XYZ file of C-alpha atoms in Angstrom:
563
model
C 99.890 -43.029 113.023
C 96.792 -44.928 113.634
C 93.740 -46.092 111.583
C 92.061 -43.441 109.456
C 88.471 -42.419 109.903
C 85.671 -42.501 107.538
C 86.552 -39.301 105.540
C 90.410 -39.670 106.070
C 93.002 -39.473 103.331
C 95.474 -42.249 104.321
C 96.226 -45.203 106.735
C 99.601 -46.745 107.249
C 99.896 -50.387 106.702
C 103.248 -52.271 107.202
C 104.284 -55.802 106.564
C 107.781 -56.729 107.013
C 109.652 -54.081 105.243
C 106.856 -52.859 103.096
C 104.844 -49.819 104.106
C 101.947 -48.393 102.284
C 99.690 -45.489 103.154
C 96.000 -45.440 102.220
C 94.572 -42.559 100.159
C 90.925 -41.941 100.021
C 90.997 -40.444 96.778
C 93.615 -38.953 94.339
C 92.367 -39.818 90.996
C 89.634 -41.582 89.266
C 87.469 -42.070 86.222
C 83.863 -42.431 84.997
C 81.854 -44.281 82.602
C 78.974 -43.255 80.689
C 76.912 -46.065 80.624
C 74.244 -46.670 77.759
C 71.014 -48.382 78.402
C 71.293 -52.106 77.440
C 69.240 -55.049 78.559
C 70.702 -58.480 79.356
C 68.785 -61.472 78.046
C 69.113 -65.098 79.322
C 66.912 -68.078 78.698
C 65.157 -67.425 81.860
C 64.679 -63.703 80.995
C 61.827 -63.290 78.401
C 61.894 -59.533 78.169
C 61.064 -58.311 74.690
C 64.419 -57.714 72.479
C 64.792 -54.364 71.223
C 66.371 -53.213 67.826
C 70.269 -53.385 68.202
C 72.858 -51.187 66.423
C 76.501 -51.969 67.373
C 77.610 -48.576 66.001
C 75.772 -46.877 68.952
C 78.177 -48.683 71.355
C 80.975 -46.760 73.140
C 84.476 -48.050 72.285
C 85.011 -49.816 75.603
C 82.060 -52.170 74.864
C 83.430 -53.323 71.555
C 86.860 -54.241 72.436
C 89.113 -56.652 74.240
C 91.146 -55.218 77.132
C 94.480 -56.634 77.226
C 96.402 -56.208 80.587
C 100.109 -55.467 80.401
C 102.311 -55.823 83.362
C 105.079 -53.617 82.158
C 108.127 -55.233 84.021
C 107.410 -58.432 82.226
C 106.189 -57.556 78.706
C 109.131 -56.491 76.624
C 112.658 -54.854 77.684
C 113.757 -52.434 74.983
C 117.342 -52.556 76.260
C 119.526 -54.927 78.380
C 118.581 -54.306 82.029
C 116.223 -57.241 82.208
C 113.132 -55.222 83.175
C 110.169 -54.434 80.604
C 109.607 -50.821 79.873
C 107.358 -48.370 77.851
C 109.604 -48.599 74.903
C 109.185 -52.108 74.911
C 105.400 -51.950 74.890
C 105.570 -49.574 71.866
C 107.693 -51.871 69.901
C 105.178 -54.737 70.364
C 101.937 -52.634 69.283
C 101.691 -54.428 65.981
C 101.479 -57.643 67.884
C 98.339 -56.396 69.608
C 96.821 -55.332 66.338
C 97.379 -58.754 64.924
C 95.824 -60.237 68.151
C 92.705 -57.998 67.499
C 93.063 -56.001 70.793
C 91.737 -52.580 70.979
C 92.607 -51.392 74.506
C 95.655 -52.105 76.733
C 95.513 -51.677 80.485
C 99.080 -51.009 81.646
C 99.906 -51.791 85.390
C 101.819 -49.033 87.302
C 104.758 -47.380 86.039
C 104.871 -44.381 88.122
C 107.955 -43.233 90.235
C 108.154 -45.519 93.218
C 110.641 -47.192 95.527
C 109.282 -50.530 94.425
C 108.519 -51.997 97.777
C 105.580 -53.188 96.233
C 106.558 -53.041 92.536
C 104.973 -49.952 91.505
C 101.833 -49.971 93.720
C 103.668 -48.064 96.339
C 103.493 -44.690 94.301
C 105.832 -41.826 95.143
C 104.760 -39.484 92.229
C 101.566 -39.927 90.316
C 102.649 -37.602 87.401
C 106.228 -38.989 86.958
C 107.419 -42.171 85.375
C 109.900 -44.320 87.310
C 113.178 -44.286 85.225
C 113.166 -48.012 85.469
C 110.406 -47.930 82.825
C 111.541 -44.951 80.624
C 110.564 -41.276 80.449
C 107.800 -39.040 79.591
C 109.087 -38.912 76.081
C 108.666 -42.547 75.917
C 105.132 -42.424 77.112
C 104.152 -39.527 74.623
C 105.645 -41.873 71.902
C 103.572 -44.677 73.021
C 100.535 -42.528 72.899
C 101.346 -41.338 69.440
C 101.699 -44.930 68.263
C 98.618 -46.306 69.938
C 96.454 -43.553 68.232
C 97.932 -44.505 64.757
C 96.707 -48.107 65.337
C 93.275 -47.176 67.172
C 94.501 -48.643 70.457
C 93.195 -47.194 73.575
C 95.446 -46.764 76.661
C 94.081 -47.442 80.122
C 96.251 -46.753 83.135
C 96.429 -48.436 86.367
C 95.725 -45.833 89.352
C 96.083 -46.550 93.014
C 93.812 -44.207 95.152
C 94.048 -46.321 98.308
C 97.684 -45.806 99.361
C 100.998 -44.136 98.508
C 104.493 -44.811 99.344
C 106.070 -43.149 102.390
C 108.485 -41.459 99.874
C 105.605 -39.577 98.260
C 105.923 -35.836 98.669
C 102.390 -35.803 100.117
C 103.465 -38.193 102.937
C 106.698 -36.176 103.582
C 105.177 -32.839 103.790
C 102.203 -34.246 105.832
C 104.628 -35.576 108.317
C 106.067 -31.945 108.648
C 102.437 -30.823 109.343
C 102.739 -28.688 106.356
C 99.250 -26.973 106.284
C 98.760 -27.652 102.511
C 99.203 -31.457 103.073
C 98.709 -32.308 106.803
C 95.149 -33.349 106.319
C 96.113 -35.835 103.375
C 96.670 -38.317 106.083
C 95.413 -39.141 109.539
C 97.978 -38.546 112.370
C 96.835 -40.465 115.399
C 98.083 -42.810 118.017
C 95.198 -45.197 117.436
C 93.649 -44.872 120.811
C 91.572 -41.829 120.430
C 88.637 -41.180 118.013
C 89.313 -39.631 114.611
C 88.354 -36.294 113.247
C 86.335 -35.604 110.231
C 88.063 -34.538 107.151
C 87.031 -33.818 103.694
C 88.636 -35.717 100.966
C 90.999 -34.030 98.286
C 88.779 -32.840 95.297
C 91.168 -31.423 92.747
C 92.707 -34.588 91.384
C 95.284 -33.027 89.453
C 97.060 -36.254 88.862
C 94.017 -37.870 87.138
C 93.589 -34.680 84.755
C 97.318 -34.865 84.140
C 96.895 -38.281 82.395
C 93.651 -37.418 80.740
C 95.215 -34.313 79.100
C 97.869 -36.792 77.791
C 94.982 -38.647 75.920
C 94.571 -41.802 78.072
C 91.123 -43.215 77.651
C 90.525 -44.526 81.013
C 91.636 -46.052 84.368
C 91.619 -49.312 86.254
C 91.406 -48.259 89.874
C 93.319 -50.395 92.343
C 92.197 -51.670 95.776
C 89.240 -49.068 95.870
C 87.090 -51.076 98.185
C 89.567 -50.114 100.971
C 89.426 -46.332 100.177
C 87.565 -45.613 103.437
C 87.557 -46.650 107.059
C 85.188 -46.370 110.018
C 85.199 -43.183 111.941
C 86.067 -44.785 115.265
C 89.622 -45.643 114.722
C 89.911 -47.413 118.000
C 87.750 -50.575 116.824
C 89.701 -53.655 116.204
C 88.740 -55.755 113.174
C 87.479 -59.216 113.549
C 89.869 -62.213 113.555
C 89.153 -65.014 111.052
C 87.238 -67.932 112.292
C 89.678 -70.644 113.082
C 89.385 -74.371 114.020
C 90.116 -75.018 117.677
C 93.701 -74.788 118.404
C 94.550 -73.262 114.978
C 96.499 -70.024 114.659
C 96.580 -67.411 111.993
C 99.563 -65.389 111.157
C 98.276 -63.925 107.761
C 96.674 -60.564 108.161
C 94.854 -61.373 104.723
C 92.770 -63.768 106.537
C 91.310 -61.225 108.849
C 87.789 -59.888 108.184
C 88.358 -56.268 107.248
C 84.838 -55.114 107.981
C 85.984 -51.524 109.259
C 88.397 -50.901 106.400
C 86.560 -52.063 103.289
C 83.285 -51.568 101.261
C 82.318 -48.440 103.332
C 79.351 -46.607 101.623
C 81.249 -43.438 101.050
C 82.994 -44.950 98.107
C 79.861 -44.699 95.911
C 79.859 -40.907 96.303
C 83.493 -40.595 95.267
C 82.712 -42.613 92.132
C 79.929 -40.283 91.311
C 81.996 -37.378 91.605
C 84.573 -39.103 89.141
C 81.900 -39.734 86.726
C 80.749 -35.915 86.532
C 84.343 -35.033 85.855
C 84.709 -37.574 83.257
C 81.449 -36.369 81.601
C 83.272 -32.905 81.095
C 86.008 -34.626 79.000
C 83.217 -36.387 76.926
C 81.538 -33.026 76.312
C 84.787 -31.722 74.782
C 85.518 -34.627 72.193
C 82.622 -36.923 72.243
C 84.699 -39.896 73.609
C 83.660 -41.721 76.504
C 86.285 -42.399 79.299
C 86.531 -45.983 80.824
C 86.831 -46.985 84.445
C 86.862 -50.212 86.012
C 87.502 -50.942 89.717
C 89.032 -53.876 91.447
C 86.142 -55.468 93.359
C 87.035 -58.815 94.885
C 84.372 -60.427 97.157
C 81.526 -57.989 96.404
C 77.985 -59.098 97.007
C 75.622 -58.582 94.068
C 74.071 -55.486 95.887
C 77.550 -53.835 96.269
C 78.377 -54.623 92.674
C 75.069 -52.863 91.497
C 76.013 -49.776 93.619
C 79.279 -49.457 91.726
C 77.268 -49.517 88.417
C 74.849 -47.000 89.652
C 77.616 -44.686 90.814
C 79.340 -44.891 87.427
C 81.871 -47.568 87.540
C 82.349 -51.027 85.768
C 83.277 -53.249 88.641
C 85.610 -56.236 87.491
C 83.690 -59.385 87.380
C 86.189 -62.175 88.809
C 83.702 -64.996 88.646
C 85.812 -66.822 86.002
C 88.830 -66.538 88.193
C 87.469 -67.099 91.808
C 84.555 -69.496 91.030
C 85.622 -71.619 88.282
C 87.899 -74.593 89.049
C 88.987 -77.971 87.440
C 85.771 -79.566 89.245
C 83.407 -77.090 87.284
C 81.259 -78.900 84.778
C 79.016 -77.597 82.087
C 76.108 -77.125 84.598
C 78.481 -75.405 86.952
C 79.767 -73.122 84.314
C 76.111 -72.193 83.226
C 75.224 -71.377 86.793
C 78.058 -69.081 87.255
C 77.739 -67.173 83.991
C 73.992 -67.000 84.343
C 74.111 -65.733 87.726
C 76.596 -63.035 86.989
C 74.450 -61.807 84.176
C 70.968 -61.972 85.978
C 72.172 -60.139 89.015
C 73.101 -57.063 87.138
C 71.041 -54.076 86.866
C 68.952 -53.847 83.489
C 71.191 -50.983 82.375
C 74.418 -52.401 83.134
C 77.108 -53.565 80.666
C 78.615 -56.978 81.587
C 82.265 -57.905 81.785
C 84.356 -60.872 82.532
C 87.937 -61.255 83.529
C 90.129 -64.525 82.857
C 93.326 -63.582 84.556
C 95.466 -60.858 86.056
C 98.784 -60.122 87.923
C 97.504 -61.436 91.319
C 96.183 -64.840 90.568
C 97.611 -67.995 89.005
C 97.352 -68.306 85.236
C 94.377 -70.115 83.415
C 96.559 -72.854 82.370
C 97.357 -73.718 85.956
C 93.931 -73.157 87.359
C 92.044 -75.187 84.778
C 94.779 -77.267 83.042
C 96.545 -76.863 79.868
C 93.868 -78.860 78.036
C 91.542 -76.127 78.932
C 93.314 -73.050 77.565
C 91.591 -72.886 74.224
C 87.943 -73.364 75.700
C 88.669 -70.875 78.298
C 89.792 -68.176 75.933
C 86.852 -69.151 73.748
C 84.568 -68.712 76.599
C 85.920 -65.456 77.439
C 85.808 -63.840 74.108
C 82.231 -65.092 73.315
C 80.442 -64.255 76.497
C 78.567 -60.928 76.591
C 80.203 -57.633 77.571
C 83.761 -56.650 77.816
C 86.467 -59.173 78.165
C 89.763 -58.777 79.795
C 92.697 -60.925 79.094
C 96.166 -61.044 80.847
C 99.031 -60.914 78.672
C 100.633 -64.467 77.611
C 97.241 -66.127 78.260
C 96.628 -66.034 74.660
C 99.539 -68.410 74.166
C 98.821 -70.702 77.133
C 101.792 -69.452 79.247
C 102.068 -71.316 82.733
C 102.925 -70.114 85.915
C 106.730 -70.325 86.616
C 108.344 -71.830 89.772
C 110.752 -69.668 91.560
C 112.838 -70.765 94.822
C 112.701 -68.417 97.825
C 116.077 -67.166 96.905
C 114.844 -66.424 93.310
C 111.609 -64.732 94.403
C 111.355 -61.055 93.874
C 107.879 -60.114 94.901
C 108.196 -58.157 98.262
C 104.672 -59.426 99.322
C 105.611 -62.974 98.861
C 109.168 -62.536 100.643
C 107.559 -61.108 103.805
C 106.130 -64.528 104.486
C 109.497 -66.256 104.472
C 110.758 -69.566 102.970
C 107.656 -71.458 104.445
C 104.848 -69.081 103.397
C 106.118 -67.432 100.244
C 104.699 -69.987 97.709
C 101.199 -69.140 99.075
C 101.493 -65.188 98.542
C 104.248 -64.730 95.983
C 102.834 -63.367 92.548
C 106.030 -63.990 90.674
C 104.933 -67.149 89.169
C 102.165 -65.285 86.997
C 104.283 -62.304 86.404
C 107.004 -64.337 84.548
C 108.613 -62.498 81.394
C 106.491 -62.685 78.087
C 107.555 -65.352 75.598
C 108.322 -63.774 72.252
C 110.500 -66.428 70.444
C 112.729 -69.313 70.998
C 116.078 -67.645 72.007
C 117.556 -68.392 75.373
C 115.804 -65.373 76.942
C 112.634 -65.790 74.840
C 113.096 -62.530 73.086
C 112.175 -60.535 76.202
C 115.590 -58.920 76.900
C 119.189 -59.101 75.706
C 120.180 -58.895 79.344
C 119.425 -61.011 82.375
C 115.720 -61.120 83.008
C 114.395 -59.833 86.245
C 112.816 -63.288 86.607
C 113.972 -66.295 84.582
C 111.761 -67.216 81.514
C 109.579 -70.140 81.596
C 111.769 -73.262 80.652
C 108.979 -74.186 78.077
C 109.731 -71.147 75.866
C 111.104 -73.094 73.260
C 107.699 -74.154 71.981
C 105.365 -71.909 73.934
C 105.955 -68.420 72.295
C 104.697 -65.757 69.942
C 106.918 -66.745 67.018
C 106.403 -70.412 67.099
C 102.507 -70.239 67.521
C 102.280 -67.374 64.965
C 103.983 -68.951 62.140
C 103.513 -72.829 62.424
C 100.787 -74.479 60.339
C 99.205 -75.851 63.592
C 95.917 -74.326 65.018
C 97.829 -73.153 68.189
C 96.376 -71.333 71.318
C 97.561 -68.051 69.639
C 95.689 -68.856 66.402
C 92.540 -69.885 68.210
C 92.449 -66.615 70.165
C 93.034 -64.508 67.169
C 90.293 -66.269 65.169
C 87.935 -65.812 68.119
C 88.953 -62.272 68.573
C 87.923 -61.523 64.958
C 84.565 -63.331 65.523
C 83.629 -61.385 68.585
C 83.787 -58.052 66.637
C 80.644 -59.191 64.823
C 77.415 -57.535 65.689
C 75.959 -60.899 67.031
C 78.812 -61.024 69.725
C 78.460 -57.282 70.654
C 74.997 -57.704 71.677
C 74.561 -58.183 75.415
C 72.075 -61.075 74.644
C 72.910 -64.621 75.487
C 70.711 -67.724 75.197
C 71.777 -70.919 76.901
C 71.364 -73.898 74.510
C 71.933 -77.648 75.397
C 74.037 -77.931 78.589
C 74.999 -81.137 80.719
C 77.883 -82.483 82.804
C 79.992 -82.311 79.739
C 78.644 -79.487 77.592
C 78.342 -75.719 77.940
C 76.481 -74.131 74.905
C 74.902 -70.877 74.138
C 73.669 -68.680 71.321
C 74.900 -65.320 70.303
C 72.801 -63.197 67.898
C 71.341 -59.873 67.406
C 68.149 -58.487 65.564
C 68.643 -59.217 61.972
C 72.053 -60.682 62.303
C 73.216 -64.321 61.964
C 72.835 -66.790 64.789
C 76.040 -68.280 66.191
C 76.191 -71.431 68.500
C 79.124 -71.563 70.870
C 79.888 -75.126 72.158
C 82.448 -76.057 74.779
C 83.125 -79.361 76.282
C 84.256 -78.758 79.903
C 83.917 -82.353 81.204
C 85.702 -82.913 84.469
C 86.387 -86.516 84.033
C 85.720 -88.399 80.680
C 88.638 -88.750 78.275
C 86.668 -90.482 75.508
C 84.646 -87.575 74.280
C 80.953 -86.939 74.243
C 78.187 -86.313 71.742
C 74.944 -84.381 71.933
C 71.856 -82.974 69.956
C 72.498 -79.120 69.739
C 69.437 -78.628 67.118
C 66.700 -77.911 69.529
C 65.526 -74.530 71.010
C 67.046 -71.944 71.009
C 69.150 -73.057 68.004
C 66.259 -74.523 65.962
C 68.357 -75.862 63.057
C 69.966 -79.032 62.278
C 73.019 -77.637 60.240
C 75.772 -75.093 60.830
C 79.031 -73.978 59.508
C 82.195 -74.146 61.572
C 83.826 -70.675 61.808
C 86.185 -71.286 64.934
C 87.521 -74.211 66.758
C 90.061 -75.217 69.291
C 93.393 -76.684 68.229
C 92.689 -80.311 68.423
C 89.301 -80.548 66.630
C 89.376 -82.804 63.618
C 87.177 -80.603 61.423
C 87.900 -78.072 58.707
C 86.961 -74.373 58.695
C 83.913 -73.588 56.814
C 82.740 -77.333 56.882
C 78.899 -77.834 57.317
C 78.082 -80.093 60.065
C 74.941 -82.007 61.457
C 73.844 -80.287 64.718
C 72.080 -83.431 65.714
C 74.544 -86.176 65.546
C 77.928 -85.035 64.096
C 79.463 -83.143 66.850
C 81.764 -85.369 69.153
C 83.940 -83.273 71.495
C 86.515 -84.150 74.092
C 87.358 -82.153 77.325
C 88.994 -78.912 76.269
C 87.459 -78.854 72.802
C 85.114 -76.250 71.454
C 83.424 -74.845 68.446
C 81.859 -71.830 67.182
C 79.254 -72.610 64.661
C 77.306 -70.137 62.367
C 73.728 -71.658 62.327
C 71.910 -72.383 59.139
C 68.353 -71.579 58.555
């Protein structure tokens, strides 16, 4: 079996004992994008009347990613499940979450922990049953929480019925995959177009999809071509396939046509009930031109700038450049989004430091557009170290004892911390990965019920504030910014003006002051409506914006500006 051509269905990839088969298109989703205009302090286009009631649901909510294996075990097998998610929906209501994105729970041999799908319309018994899923849908509907599923159109398991029947050359399935020896040119095939798998879940009431690894859905027509090797220093050798330049198997132009077709199908569902369906696509390493093509075709490509470009050396000016650049590069009718963490990247507490947890969450929830949060980041959960013998992630284990720490994703997939008990309330059995040793003080129960302004309480307060019309407007105006401070105004026509101030200083430990009263704030006084955990101010206190604000690294405020 060789590389697939431009219009092929699958391509086999094997690493160690893990095999997956690329599928051009099985399932998808579409977004109905309304016309919005993004403003920055460099963009002087005339503001227009703004009514938040006109916004589709996915433009007004936090998307909260749940990695089901690690969220909550309803039994004692040590693995999180669908019933466990259902049991914690009231926590999500408390948190202010209006949509959950659930990573794969489909039937799978679990050689890639669910991303190697064997059946797209069955639930793996590890996670429960279809009855459990129907109950989850019923309970989320009661709480007005939308459900977004993770779909994998790029590859399947070799235990998929499609693959098994295709290998037999069953006429119905033989062209789902390209069978070639890798030495001859491929043929031209049409991608499948009935998408029964997608419709199956839409008919069950899901509100949208996150599409995994979609940039690899097509490959070049000439399957004999070899991809470029990475540029290495003299004498250096690379053994990691992830370091190759996948120019023949990623970001081919055909993907935009598929997204457009998905959008048309989603519009038909919207015509029936008036509810837009959400789709976001995984899109690491895309140029702004490619990102814009995703938007134009009908998808919301994830913006990973806060994961990929921000680090501990990023000061206020650096943050401003990254955020401003992300917004200004979008088409005028594109709705922005930002992502702070996910199941494939180290947690924010590790990337930025524990002192930056609150300001990073405050940043995520007060920027324009739709924010996506990874479970546990609201608590300040940290990555957990696992020895090679403890490591479960097949991808990491493939690289052996010397390389697993570089590629294993187990550290950021550790169990959710619910309480102070020995297994953090995650399970009554033995957890599939041991819980964070710091769970006695970093957990939902402690952070929710203490008198302190904990990470969880900061997150909850800001999540309430971001529901205000001033924060649902895609307008942002940057205010005073320097090496220490990033600040900006969020407002809407006829609505109050809010000033967000974040100290992201990379070096100083003594704190900094600044005058924030000048344009676009244009006021000397404001009322504190949210603050990070260590700020020595009271909620509702009125402060002088010219001299009174002194913040240390990792401290932040949201201030309602007085006129």
